[in-house]
Amino acid sequence: MTAATTDHERVEAFERQMVDTLNHGALCLMISIGHRTGLFDVLAEDGAVAPDMLAERAGLNERYVTEWLGAMTVGRVVDHDPDAGTYELPVEHAQLLTREAEGNLAVFAQYIPVLGANEDAILACFREGGGLGYDAFPRFHDVMEEDSAQTVLAALREHILPLVPGLTDRLERGIRVIDVGCGRGRALGDLASWFPNSVFVGYDLSEEAVRYARDAAAARGLDNVAFHTLDASRLLEVERRGGADLVTTFDSVHDQADPEGVVAGIRHAVGDDGVYLAQDIDATGTHHGDLDHPIGPLLYTLSCLHCMTVSLAEGGAGYGAMWGRERAQALFRRAGFSEIEVHTLDHDPQNAYYVCRP
């Protein structure tokens, strides 16, 4: 584009946008550190505090805490009184940045350093194709567990299960439930504790996640739940036809190597009067359609740098997180689910919930 045709106002506007992006990206790194170190939690408890006292309370090095406070101050995250030499986390900010908060957005900031750590390897994939396997993301399960605790686990009993009329009553009486892509088993563990008459089985490809789930279930004394390491596309081999009354997937279909095989296996396992309850990212599946998505840039980044690449690493379809409602419903129909309802929840702008019946 020549200087004569350049829209200088647009250049200036985009320059301001880019500066904001650089500042916000840097703040994500520091907010992640504030969350992981517990600094936000200590600040919320202590009120106005000097750096040395904050470092002592948090068990951290004062010099690093002081520099971190600099980023939090100029980033307008904490308030600073230069005369008193103290720093304070406003109560309104604490409601969005602490472990006591219902919606702790600092949890999501962790995705930036987790994904950024693989930039060189991802660049190689851009040039050569292929992908990065789950073992390239050692902290991803930790962050996903915290993420799901706020979006799924917190709403599971009161909001998600009631999307299927009569399901809670059936769980109380006793049914067989399978969770595919169970991760560390938090959702299944909670269900098993709430409904002791039902039997629960979790499958996940990650041996580390399955070990964690087994240990957590044992620590809670749960004897009605079992976890197995399995490529979910093998459900047809290990599950008998119609052997489950309920199958769930929580944010796990789109990053499978073989989504078609996984959902076909789920349909095989679901009884004729059973139900498949799927939670997945809510998107249109088109770039122009997702322009106004409230966290679209974050989700496309997660998709490119994790969800898509872990599937491609297995020679898979590489759907990515933003595959969208239309594509998801078409997949469920091809597998043999004839009745599909799509729900959203007020607290959760990130996800759609599909209730699928044979």
PDB file of C-alpha atoms in Angstrom, residues 33 37 39 51-69:
ATOM      1  CA  ILE A  33       2.492 -15.379  38.467  1.00  0.00           C
ATOM      2  CA  THR A  37       2.307 -17.570  43.959  1.00  0.00           C
ATOM      3  CA  LEU A  39       0.051 -12.986  45.902  1.00  0.00           C
ATOM      4  CA  PRO A  51       6.268  -4.954  49.720  1.00  0.00           C
ATOM      5  CA  ASP A  52       8.421  -6.468  52.465  1.00  0.00           C
ATOM      6  CA  MET A  53       5.394  -7.569  54.477  1.00  0.00           C
ATOM      7  CA  LEU A  54       3.649  -8.922  51.389  1.00  0.00           C
ATOM      8  CA  ALA A  55       6.731 -10.937  50.453  1.00  0.00           C
ATOM      9  CA  GLU A  56       7.014 -12.282  53.997  1.00  0.00           C
ATOM     10  CA  ARG A  57       3.358 -13.293  54.152  1.00  0.00           C
ATOM     11  CA  ALA A  58       3.563 -14.993  50.754  1.00  0.00           C
ATOM     12  CA  GLY A  59       6.905 -16.662  51.490  1.00  0.00           C
ATOM     13  CA  LEU A  60       8.561 -15.017  48.482  1.00  0.00           C
ATOM     14  CA  ASN A  61      11.631 -12.967  47.591  1.00  0.00           C
ATOM     15  CA  GLU A  62      11.044  -9.262  48.295  1.00  0.00           C
ATOM     16  CA  ARG A  63      12.893  -7.967  45.244  1.00  0.00           C
ATOM     17  CA  TYR A  64      10.772 -10.014  42.864  1.00  0.00           C
ATOM     18  CA  VAL A  65       7.563  -9.094  44.687  1.00  0.00           C
ATOM     19  CA  THR A  66       8.454  -5.401  44.459  1.00  0.00           C
ATOM     20  CA  GLU A  67       9.001  -5.577  40.697  1.00  0.00           C
ATOM     21  CA  TRP A  68       5.787  -7.579  40.275  1.00  0.00           C
ATOM     22  CA  LEU A  69       3.943  -4.851  42.176  1.00  0.00           C
TER      23      LEU A  69
END
